[in-house]
């Protein structure tokens, strides 16, 4: 049986979250090039994080729903 320690789950969660943030930034740039053209990568990541935080307040947890 495979045992995953809490530390490993924490690292996996961080990796998954960062991967999602980067994919969302790419999606926003592709889908909304004019609106995101003047924004830095940091600005867009911050925007995505705010959206994720807001979604969590409404118990929206799945990527496809966010």
mmCIF file with all atom_site columns, N, CA and C in Angstrom:
data_model
loop_
_atom_site.group_PDB
_atom_site.id
_atom_site.type_symbol
_atom_site.label_atom_id
_atom_site.label_alt_id
_atom_site.label_comp_id
_atom_site.label_asym_id
_atom_site.label_entity_id
_atom_site.label_seq_id
_atom_site.pdbx_PDB_ins_code
_atom_site.Cartn_x
_atom_site.Cartn_y
_atom_site.Cartn_z
_atom_site.occupancy
_atom_site.B_iso_or_equiv
_atom_site.pdbx_formal_charge
_atom_site.auth_seq_id
_atom_site.auth_comp_id
_atom_site.auth_asym_id
_atom_site.auth_atom_id
_atom_site.pdbx_PDB_model_num
ATOM 1   N N  . UNK A 1 1  ? 0.841   -1.174 0.000   1.00 0.00 ? 1  UNK A N  1
ATOM 2   C CA . UNK A 1 1  ? 0.000   0.000  0.000   1.00 0.00 ? 1  UNK A CA 1
ATOM 3   C C  . UNK A 1 1  ? 0.893   1.247  0.000   1.00 0.00 ? 1  UNK A C  1
ATOM 4   N N  . UNK A 1 2  ? 0.440   2.268  -0.702  1.00 0.00 ? 2  UNK A N  1
ATOM 5   C CA . UNK A 1 2  ? 1.187   3.509  -0.817  1.00 0.00 ? 2  UNK A CA 1
ATOM 6   C C  . UNK A 1 2  ? 0.759   4.471  0.281   1.00 0.00 ? 2  UNK A C  1
ATOM 7   N N  . UNK A 1 3  ? 1.727   4.960  1.028   1.00 0.00 ? 3  UNK A N  1
ATOM 8   C CA . UNK A 1 3  ? 1.450   5.951  2.063   1.00 0.00 ? 3  UNK A CA 1
ATOM 9   C C  . UNK A 1 3  ? 2.048   7.278  1.649   1.00 0.00 ? 3  UNK A C  1
ATOM 10  N N  . UNK A 1 4  ? 1.223   8.303  1.678   1.00 0.00 ? 4  UNK A N  1
ATOM 11  C CA . UNK A 1 4  ? 1.689   9.648  1.343   1.00 0.00 ? 4  UNK A CA 1
ATOM 12  C C  . UNK A 1 4  ? 1.667   10.473 2.617   1.00 0.00 ? 4  UNK A C  1
ATOM 13  N N  . UNK A 1 5  ? 2.843   11.008 2.957   1.00 0.00 ? 5  UNK A N  1
ATOM 14  C CA . UNK A 1 5  ? 2.963   11.803 4.174   1.00 0.00 ? 5  UNK A CA 1
ATOM 15  C C  . UNK A 1 5  ? 2.351   13.186 3.962   1.00 0.00 ? 5  UNK A C  1
ATOM 16  N N  . UNK A 1 6  ? 2.026   13.843 5.063   1.00 0.00 ? 6  UNK A N  1
ATOM 17  C CA . UNK A 1 6  ? 1.444   15.195 5.005   1.00 0.00 ? 6  UNK A CA 1
ATOM 18  C C  . UNK A 1 6  ? 2.376   16.163 4.273   1.00 0.00 ? 6  UNK A C  1
ATOM 19  N N  . UNK A 1 7  ? 3.665   16.029 4.497   1.00 0.00 ? 7  UNK A N  1
ATOM 20  C CA . UNK A 1 7  ? 4.632   16.914 3.841   1.00 0.00 ? 7  UNK A CA 1
ATOM 21  C C  . UNK A 1 7  ? 4.591   16.730 2.320   1.00 0.00 ? 7  UNK A C  1
ATOM 22  N N  . UNK A 1 8  ? 4.452   15.489 1.903   1.00 0.00 ? 8  UNK A N  1
ATOM 23  C CA . UNK A 1 8  ? 4.383   15.201 0.473   1.00 0.00 ? 8  UNK A CA 1
ATOM 24  C C  . UNK A 1 8  ? 3.097   15.765 -0.132  1.00 0.00 ? 8  UNK A C  1
ATOM 25  N N  . UNK A 1 9  ? 1.988   15.630 0.570   1.00 0.00 ? 9  UNK A N  1
ATOM 26  C CA . UNK A 1 9  ? 0.718   16.178 0.088   1.00 0.00 ? 9  UNK A CA 1
ATOM 27  C C  . UNK A 1 9  ? 0.788   17.697 -0.010  1.00 0.00 ? 9  UNK A C  1
ATOM 28  N N  . UNK A 1 10 ? 1.453   18.315 0.955   1.00 0.00 ? 10 UNK A N  1
ATOM 29  C CA . UNK A 1 10 ? 1.605   19.772 0.946   1.00 0.00 ? 10 UNK A CA 1
ATOM 30  C C  . UNK A 1 10 ? 2.401   20.214 -0.275  1.00 0.00 ? 10 UNK A C  1
ATOM 31  N N  . UNK A 1 11 ? 3.483   19.536 -0.568  1.00 0.00 ? 11 UNK A N  1
ATOM 32  C CA . UNK A 1 11 ? 4.303   19.865 -1.732  1.00 0.00 ? 11 UNK A CA 1
ATOM 33  C C  . UNK A 1 11 ? 3.555   19.614 -3.038  1.00 0.00 ? 11 UNK A C  1
ATOM 34  N N  . UNK A 1 12 ? 2.837   18.518 -3.101  1.00 0.00 ? 12 UNK A N  1
ATOM 35  C CA . UNK A 1 12 ? 2.047   18.215 -4.288  1.00 0.00 ? 12 UNK A CA 1
ATOM 36  C C  . UNK A 1 12 ? 0.972   19.274 -4.495  1.00 0.00 ? 12 UNK A C  1
ATOM 37  N N  . UNK A 1 13 ? 0.359   19.704 -3.428  1.00 0.00 ? 13 UNK A N  1
ATOM 38  C CA . UNK A 1 13 ? -0.664  20.739 -3.493  1.00 0.00 ? 13 UNK A CA 1
ATOM 39  C C  . UNK A 1 13 ? -0.077  22.059 -3.994  1.00 0.00 ? 13 UNK A C  1
ATOM 40  N N  . UNK A 1 14 ? 1.106   22.421 -3.496  1.00 0.00 ? 14 UNK A N  1
ATOM 41  C CA . UNK A 1 14 ? 1.769   23.652 -3.949  1.00 0.00 ? 14 UNK A CA 1
ATOM 42  C C  . UNK A 1 14 ? 2.090   23.569 -5.435  1.00 0.00 ? 14 UNK A C  1
ATOM 43  N N  . UNK A 1 15 ? 2.596   22.437 -5.872  1.00 0.00 ? 15 UNK A N  1
ATOM 44  C CA . UNK A 1 15 ? 2.936   22.240 -7.277  1.00 0.00 ? 15 UNK A CA 1
ATOM 45  C C  . UNK A 1 15 ? 1.689   22.340 -8.155  1.00 0.00 ? 15 UNK A C  1
ATOM 46  N N  . UNK A 1 16 ? 0.623   21.683 -7.721  1.00 0.00 ? 16 UNK A N  1
ATOM 47  C CA . UNK A 1 16 ? -0.622  21.677 -8.487  1.00 0.00 ? 16 UNK A CA 1
ATOM 48  C C  . UNK A 1 16 ? -1.205  23.074 -8.583  1.00 0.00 ? 16 UNK A C  1
ATOM 49  N N  . UNK A 1 17 ? -1.159  23.804 -7.488  1.00 0.00 ? 17 UNK A N  1
ATOM 50  C CA . UNK A 1 17 ? -1.690  25.178 -7.474  1.00 0.00 ? 17 UNK A CA 1
ATOM 51  C C  . UNK A 1 17 ? -0.887  26.079 -8.413  1.00 0.00 ? 17 UNK A C  1
ATOM 52  N N  . UNK A 1 18 ? 0.426   26.000 -8.337  1.00 0.00 ? 18 UNK A N  1
ATOM 53  C CA . UNK A 1 18 ? 1.292   26.820 -9.188  1.00 0.00 ? 18 UNK A CA 1
ATOM 54  C C  . UNK A 1 18 ? 1.065   26.474 -10.665 1.00 0.00 ? 18 UNK A C  1
ATOM 55  N N  . UNK A 1 19 ? 0.939   25.186 -10.959 1.00 0.00 ? 19 UNK A N  1
ATOM 56  C CA . UNK A 1 19 ? 0.686   24.741 -12.324 1.00 0.00 ? 19 UNK A CA 1
ATOM 57  C C  . UNK A 1 19 ? -0.633  25.317 -12.831 1.00 0.00 ? 19 UNK A C  1
ATOM 58  N N  . UNK A 1 20 ? -1.665  25.298 -12.003 1.00 0.00 ? 20 UNK A N  1
ATOM 59  C CA . UNK A 1 20 ? -2.955  25.862 -12.377 1.00 0.00 ? 20 UNK A CA 1
ATOM 60  C C  . UNK A 1 20 ? -2.831  27.363 -12.636 1.00 0.00 ? 20 UNK A C  1
ATOM 61  N N  . UNK A 1 21 ? -2.136  28.067 -11.759 1.00 0.00 ? 21 UNK A N  1
ATOM 62  C CA . UNK A 1 21 ? -1.956  29.512 -11.927 1.00 0.00 ? 21 UNK A CA 1
ATOM 63  C C  . UNK A 1 21 ? -1.309  29.823 -13.273 1.00 0.00 ? 21 UNK A C  1
ATOM 64  N N  . UNK A 1 22 ? -0.270  29.093 -13.621 1.00 0.00 ? 22 UNK A N  1
ATOM 65  C CA . UNK A 1 22 ? 0.434   29.350 -14.878 1.00 0.00 ? 22 UNK A CA 1
ATOM 66  C C  . UNK A 1 22 ? -0.432  29.013 -16.091 1.00 0.00 ? 22 UNK A C  1
ATOM 67  N N  . UNK A 1 23 ? -1.209  27.944 -15.991 1.00 0.00 ? 23 UNK A N  1
ATOM 68  C CA . UNK A 1 23 ? -2.115  27.595 -17.093 1.00 0.00 ? 23 UNK A CA 1
ATOM 69  C C  . UNK A 1 23 ? -3.219  28.632 -17.241 1.00 0.00 ? 23 UNK A C  1
ATOM 70  N N  . UNK A 1 24 ? -3.703  29.165 -16.123 1.00 0.00 ? 24 UNK A N  1
ATOM 71  C CA . UNK A 1 24 ? -4.734  30.198 -16.187 1.00 0.00 ? 24 UNK A CA 1
ATOM 72  C C  . UNK A 1 24 ? -4.189  31.490 -16.786 1.00 0.00 ? 24 UNK A C  1
ATOM 73  N N  . UNK A 1 25 ? -2.972  31.845 -16.432 1.00 0.00 ? 25 UNK A N  1
ATOM 74  C CA . UNK A 1 25 ? -2.348  33.039 -17.007 1.00 0.00 ? 25 UNK A CA 1
ATOM 75  C C  . UNK A 1 25 ? -2.240  32.874 -18.522 1.00 0.00 ? 25 UNK A C  1
ATOM 76  N N  . UNK A 1 26 ? -1.785  31.723 -18.965 1.00 0.00 ? 26 UNK A N  1
ATOM 77  C CA . UNK A 1 26 ? -1.676  31.461 -20.406 1.00 0.00 ? 26 UNK A CA 1
ATOM 78  C C  . UNK A 1 26 ? -3.052  31.517 -21.062 1.00 0.00 ? 26 UNK A C  1
ATOM 79  N N  . UNK A 1 27 ? -4.053  30.951 -20.409 1.00 0.00 ? 27 UNK A N  1
ATOM 80  C CA . UNK A 1 27 ? -5.423  30.966 -20.940 1.00 0.00 ? 27 UNK A CA 1
ATOM 81  C C  . UNK A 1 27 ? -5.937  32.405 -21.051 1.00 0.00 ? 27 UNK A C  1
ATOM 82  N N  . UNK A 1 28 ? -5.719  33.195 -20.007 1.00 0.00 ? 28 UNK A N  1
ATOM 83  C CA . UNK A 1 28 ? -6.190  34.587 -20.032 1.00 0.00 ? 28 UNK A CA 1
ATOM 84  C C  . UNK A 1 28 ? -5.489  35.381 -21.124 1.00 0.00 ? 28 UNK A C  1
ATOM 85  N N  . UNK A 1 29 ? -4.195  35.170 -21.282 1.00 0.00 ? 29 UNK A N  1
ATOM 86  C CA . UNK A 1 29 ? -3.445  35.877 -22.336 1.00 0.00 ? 29 UNK A CA 1
ATOM 87  C C  . UNK A 1 29 ? -3.950  35.495 -23.726 1.00 0.00 ? 29 UNK A C  1
ATOM 88  N N  . UNK A 1 30 ? -4.254  34.224 -23.914 1.00 0.00 ? 30 UNK A N  1
ATOM 89  C CA . UNK A 1 30 ? -4.719  33.759 -25.220 1.00 0.00 ? 30 UNK A CA 1
ATOM 90  C C  . UNK A 1 30 ? -6.155  34.210 -25.494 1.00 0.00 ? 30 UNK A C  1
ATOM 91  N N  . UNK A 1 31 ? -6.998  34.125 -24.474 1.00 0.00 ? 31 UNK A N  1
ATOM 92  C CA . UNK A 1 31 ? -8.414  34.429 -24.646 1.00 0.00 ? 31 UNK A CA 1
ATOM 93  C C  . UNK A 1 31 ? -8.701  35.931 -24.622 1.00 0.00 ? 31 UNK A C  1
ATOM 94  N N  . UNK A 1 32 ? -7.949  36.669 -23.830 1.00 0.00 ? 32 UNK A N  1
ATOM 95  C CA . UNK A 1 32 ? -8.171  38.106 -23.679 1.00 0.00 ? 32 UNK A CA 1
ATOM 96  C C  . UNK A 1 32 ? -6.873  38.886 -23.919 1.00 0.00 ? 32 UNK A C  1
ATOM 97  N N  . UNK A 1 33 ? -6.312  38.801 -25.113 1.00 0.00 ? 33 UNK A N  1
ATOM 98  C CA . UNK A 1 33 ? -5.007  39.434 -25.355 1.00 0.00 ? 33 UNK A CA 1
ATOM 99  C C  . UNK A 1 33 ? -5.027  40.953 -25.161 1.00 0.00 ? 33 UNK A C  1
ATOM 100 N N  . UNK A 1 34 ? -6.094  41.594 -25.574 1.00 0.00 ? 34 UNK A N  1
ATOM 101 C CA . UNK A 1 34 ? -6.150  43.057 -25.451 1.00 0.00 ? 34 UNK A CA 1
ATOM 102 C C  . UNK A 1 34 ? -6.243  43.475 -23.981 1.00 0.00 ? 34 UNK A C  1
ATOM 103 N N  . UNK A 1 35 ? -7.053  42.772 -23.201 1.00 0.00 ? 35 UNK A N  1
ATOM 104 C CA . UNK A 1 35 ? -7.243  43.125 -21.797 1.00 0.00 ? 35 UNK A CA 1
ATOM 105 C C  . UNK A 1 35 ? -6.036  42.776 -20.925 1.00 0.00 ? 35 UNK A C  1
ATOM 106 N N  . UNK A 1 36 ? -5.250  41.796 -21.343 1.00 0.00 ? 36 UNK A N  1
ATOM 107 C CA . UNK A 1 36 ? -4.115  41.366 -20.522 1.00 0.00 ? 36 UNK A CA 1
ATOM 108 C C  . UNK A 1 36 ? -2.773  41.854 -21.056 1.00 0.00 ? 36 UNK A C  1
ATOM 109 N N  . UNK A 1 37 ? -2.799  42.526 -22.194 1.00 0.00 ? 37 UNK A N  1
ATOM 110 C CA . UNK A 1 37 ? -1.558  42.943 -22.842 1.00 0.00 ? 37 UNK A CA 1
ATOM 111 C C  . UNK A 1 37 ? -0.657  43.818 -21.992 1.00 0.00 ? 37 UNK A C  1
ATOM 112 N N  . UNK A 1 38 ? -1.244  44.703 -21.199 1.00 0.00 ? 38 UNK A N  1
ATOM 113 C CA . UNK A 1 38 ? -0.449  45.629 -20.380 1.00 0.00 ? 38 UNK A CA 1
ATOM 114 C C  . UNK A 1 38 ? -0.116  45.071 -18.997 1.00 0.00 ? 38 UNK A C  1
ATOM 115 N N  . UNK A 1 39 ? -0.631  43.899 -18.680 1.00 0.00 ? 39 UNK A N  1
ATOM 116 C CA . UNK A 1 39 ? -0.411  43.328 -17.350 1.00 0.00 ? 39 UNK A CA 1
ATOM 117 C C  . UNK A 1 39 ? 0.852   42.471 -17.323 1.00 0.00 ? 39 UNK A C  1
ATOM 118 N N  . UNK A 1 40 ? 1.569   42.567 -16.218 1.00 0.00 ? 40 UNK A N  1
ATOM 119 C CA . UNK A 1 40 ? 2.752   41.730 -16.033 1.00 0.00 ? 40 UNK A CA 1
ATOM 120 C C  . UNK A 1 40 ? 2.311   40.333 -15.599 1.00 0.00 ? 40 UNK A C  1
ATOM 121 N N  . UNK A 1 41 ? 3.233   39.416 -15.661 1.00 0.00 ? 41 UNK A N  1
ATOM 122 C CA . UNK A 1 41 ? 2.974   38.048 -15.192 1.00 0.00 ? 41 UNK A CA 1
ATOM 123 C C  . UNK A 1 41 ? 2.549   38.068 -13.725 1.00 0.00 ? 41 UNK A C  1
ATOM 124 N N  . UNK A 1 42 ? 3.228   38.881 -12.933 1.00 0.00 ? 42 UNK A N  1
ATOM 125 C CA . UNK A 1 42 ? 2.907   38.993 -11.504 1.00 0.00 ? 42 UNK A CA 1
ATOM 126 C C  . UNK A 1 42 ? 1.479   39.490 -11.304 1.00 0.00 ? 42 UNK A C  1
ATOM 127 N N  . UNK A 1 43 ? 1.071   40.503 -12.094 1.00 0.00 ? 43 UNK A N  1
ATOM 128 C CA . UNK A 1 43 ? -0.287  41.034 -11.994 1.00 0.00 ? 43 UNK A CA 1
ATOM 129 C C  . UNK A 1 43 ? -1.324  39.966 -12.314 1.00 0.00 ? 43 UNK A C  1
ATOM 130 N N  . UNK A 1 44 ? -1.076  39.210 -13.368 1.00 0.00 ? 44 UNK A N  1
ATOM 131 C CA . UNK A 1 44 ? -2.029  38.176 -13.756 1.00 0.00 ? 44 UNK A CA 1
ATOM 132 C C  . UNK A 1 44 ? -2.082  37.044 -12.734 1.00 0.00 ? 44 UNK A C  1
ATOM 133 N N  . UNK A 1 45 ? -0.945  36.659 -12.207 1.00 0.00 ? 45 UNK A N  1
ATOM 134 C CA . UNK A 1 45 ? -0.934  35.613 -11.169 1.00 0.00 ? 45 UNK A CA 1
ATOM 135 C C  . UNK A 1 45 ? -1.702  36.096 -9.943  1.00 0.00 ? 45 UNK A C  1
ATOM 136 N N  . UNK A 1 46 ? -1.524  37.339 -9.579  1.00 0.00 ? 46 UNK A N  1
ATOM 137 C CA . UNK A 1 46 ? -2.261  37.910 -8.459  1.00 0.00 ? 46 UNK A CA 1
ATOM 138 C C  . UNK A 1 46 ? -3.767  37.894 -8.738  1.00 0.00 ? 46 UNK A C  1
ATOM 139 N N  . UNK A 1 47 ? -4.142  38.239 -9.954  1.00 0.00 ? 47 UNK A N  1
ATOM 140 C CA . UNK A 1 47 ? -5.549  38.222 -10.365 1.00 0.00 ? 47 UNK A CA 1
ATOM 141 C C  . UNK A 1 47 ? -6.122  36.807 -10.269 1.00 0.00 ? 47 UNK A C  1
ATOM 142 N N  . UNK A 1 48 ? -5.369  35.837 -10.739 1.00 0.00 ? 48 UNK A N  1
ATOM 143 C CA . UNK A 1 48 ? -5.812  34.440 -10.683 1.00 0.00 ? 48 UNK A CA 1
ATOM 144 C C  . UNK A 1 48 ? -5.946  33.997 -9.232  1.00 0.00 ? 48 UNK A C  1
ATOM 145 N N  . UNK A 1 49 ? -4.995  34.358 -8.396  1.00 0.00 ? 49 UNK A N  1
ATOM 146 C CA . UNK A 1 49 ? -5.053  33.980 -6.980  1.00 0.00 ? 49 UNK A CA 1
ATOM 147 C C  . UNK A 1 49 ? -6.274  34.591 -6.295  1.00 0.00 ? 49 UNK A C  1
ATOM 148 N N  . UNK A 1 50 ? -6.582  35.838 -6.641  1.00 0.00 ? 50 UNK A N  1
ATOM 149 C CA . UNK A 1 50 ? -7.776  36.479 -6.078  1.00 0.00 ? 50 UNK A CA 1
ATOM 150 C C  . UNK A 1 50 ? -9.032  35.718 -6.492  1.00 0.00 ? 50 UNK A C  1
ATOM 151 N N  . UNK A 1 51 ? -9.083  35.321 -7.751  1.00 0.00 ? 51 UNK A N  1
ATOM 152 C CA . UNK A 1 51 ? -10.221 34.551 -8.237  1.00 0.00 ? 51 UNK A CA 1
ATOM 153 C C  . UNK A 1 51 ? -10.338 33.207 -7.547  1.00 0.00 ? 51 UNK A C  1
ATOM 154 N N  . UNK A 1 52 ? -9.209  32.559 -7.317  1.00 0.00 ? 52 UNK A N  1
ATOM 155 C CA . UNK A 1 52 ? -9.212  31.270 -6.625  1.00 0.00 ? 52 UNK A CA 1
ATOM 156 C C  . UNK A 1 52 ? -9.698  31.442 -5.187  1.00 0.00 ? 52 UNK A C  1
ATOM 157 N N  . UNK A 1 53 ? -9.246  32.504 -4.535  1.00 0.00 ? 53 UNK A N  1
ATOM 158 C CA . UNK A 1 53 ? -9.652  32.779 -3.165  1.00 0.00 ? 53 UNK A CA 1
ATOM 159 C C  . UNK A 1 53 ? -11.157 33.040 -3.094  1.00 0.00 ? 53 UNK A C  1
ATOM 160 N N  . UNK A 1 54 ? -11.654 33.820 -4.034  1.00 0.00 ? 54 UNK A N  1
ATOM 161 C CA . UNK A 1 54 ? -13.089 34.109 -4.084  1.00 0.00 ? 54 UNK A CA 1
ATOM 162 C C  . UNK A 1 54 ? -13.879 32.826 -4.333  1.00 0.00 ? 54 UNK A C  1
ATOM 163 N N  . UNK A 1 55 ? -13.405 32.001 -5.228  1.00 0.00 ? 55 UNK A N  1
ATOM 164 C CA . UNK A 1 55 ? -14.085 30.740 -5.528  1.00 0.00 ? 55 UNK A CA 1
ATOM 165 C C  . UNK A 1 55 ? -14.143 29.847 -4.286  1.00 0.00 ? 55 UNK A C  1
ATOM 166 N N  . UNK A 1 56 ? -13.064 29.812 -3.515  1.00 0.00 ? 56 UNK A N  1
ATOM 167 C CA . UNK A 1 56 ? -13.025 28.989 -2.306  1.00 0.00 ? 56 UNK A CA 1
ATOM 168 C C  . UNK A 1 56 ? -14.078 29.441 -1.295  1.00 0.00 ? 56 UNK A C  1
ATOM 169 N N  . UNK A 1 57 ? -14.363 30.741 -1.251  1.00 0.00 ? 57 UNK A N  1
ATOM 170 C CA . UNK A 1 57 ? -15.373 31.259 -0.335  1.00 0.00 ? 57 UNK A CA 1
ATOM 171 C C  . UNK A 1 57 ? -16.753 30.692 -0.655  1.00 0.00 ? 57 UNK A C  1
ATOM 172 N N  . UNK A 1 58 ? -16.964 30.331 -1.896  1.00 0.00 ? 58 UNK A N  1
ATOM 173 C CA . UNK A 1 58 ? -18.236 29.761 -2.333  1.00 0.00 ? 58 UNK A CA 1
ATOM 174 C C  . UNK A 1 58 ? -18.159 28.239 -2.502  1.00 0.00 ? 58 UNK A C  1
ATOM 175 N N  . UNK A 1 59 ? -17.103 27.653 -1.939  1.00 0.00 ? 59 UNK A N  1
ATOM 176 C CA . UNK A 1 59 ? -16.877 26.201 -2.019  1.00 0.00 ? 59 UNK A CA 1
ATOM 177 C C  . UNK A 1 59 ? -16.770 25.710 -3.456  1.00 0.00 ? 59 UNK A C  1
ATOM 178 N N  . UNK A 1 60 ? -16.247 26.547 -4.326  1.00 0.00 ? 60 UNK A N  1
ATOM 179 C CA . UNK A 1 60 ? -15.966 26.149 -5.699  1.00 0.00 ? 60 UNK A CA 1
ATOM 180 C C  . UNK A 1 60 ? -14.518 25.696 -5.718  1.00 0.00 ? 60 UNK A C  1
ATOM 181 N N  . UNK A 1 61 ? -14.318 24.409 -5.922  1.00 0.00 ? 61 UNK A N  1
ATOM 182 C CA . UNK A 1 61 ? -12.988 23.839 -5.751  1.00 0.00 ? 61 UNK A CA 1
ATOM 183 C C  . UNK A 1 61 ? -12.423 23.195 -7.008  1.00 0.00 ? 61 UNK A C  1
ATOM 184 N N  . UNK A 1 62 ? -13.268 22.861 -7.954  1.00 0.00 ? 62 UNK A N  1
ATOM 185 C CA . UNK A 1 62 ? -12.799 22.175 -9.150  1.00 0.00 ? 62 UNK A CA 1
ATOM 186 C C  . UNK A 1 62 ? -12.280 23.170 -10.174 1.00 0.00 ? 62 UNK A C  1
ATOM 187 N N  . UNK A 1 63 ? -11.175 22.828 -10.808 1.00 0.00 ? 63 UNK A N  1
ATOM 188 C CA . UNK A 1 63 ? -10.562 23.710 -11.804 1.00 0.00 ? 63 UNK A CA 1
ATOM 189 C C  . UNK A 1 63 ? -11.556 24.126 -12.882 1.00 0.00 ? 63 UNK A C  1
ATOM 190 N N  . UNK A 1 64 ? -12.310 23.193 -13.363 1.00 0.00 ? 64 UNK A N  1
ATOM 191 C CA . UNK A 1 64 ? -13.230 23.503 -14.461 1.00 0.00 ? 64 UNK A CA 1
ATOM 192 C C  . UNK A 1 64 ? -14.300 24.512 -14.030 1.00 0.00 ? 64 UNK A C  1
ATOM 193 N N  . UNK A 1 65 ? -14.605 24.577 -12.748 1.00 0.00 ? 65 UNK A N  1
ATOM 194 C CA . UNK A 1 65 ? -15.585 25.533 -12.251 1.00 0.00 ? 65 UNK A CA 1
ATOM 195 C C  . UNK A 1 65 ? -14.966 26.902 -11.992 1.00 0.00 ? 65 UNK A C  1
ATOM 196 N N  . UNK A 1 66 ? -13.705 26.913 -11.665 1.00 0.00 ? 66 UNK A N  1
ATOM 197 C CA . UNK A 1 66 ? -13.026 28.178 -11.386 1.00 0.00 ? 66 UNK A CA 1
ATOM 198 C C  . UNK A 1 66 ? -12.816 28.909 -12.697 1.00 0.00 ? 66 UNK A C  1
#
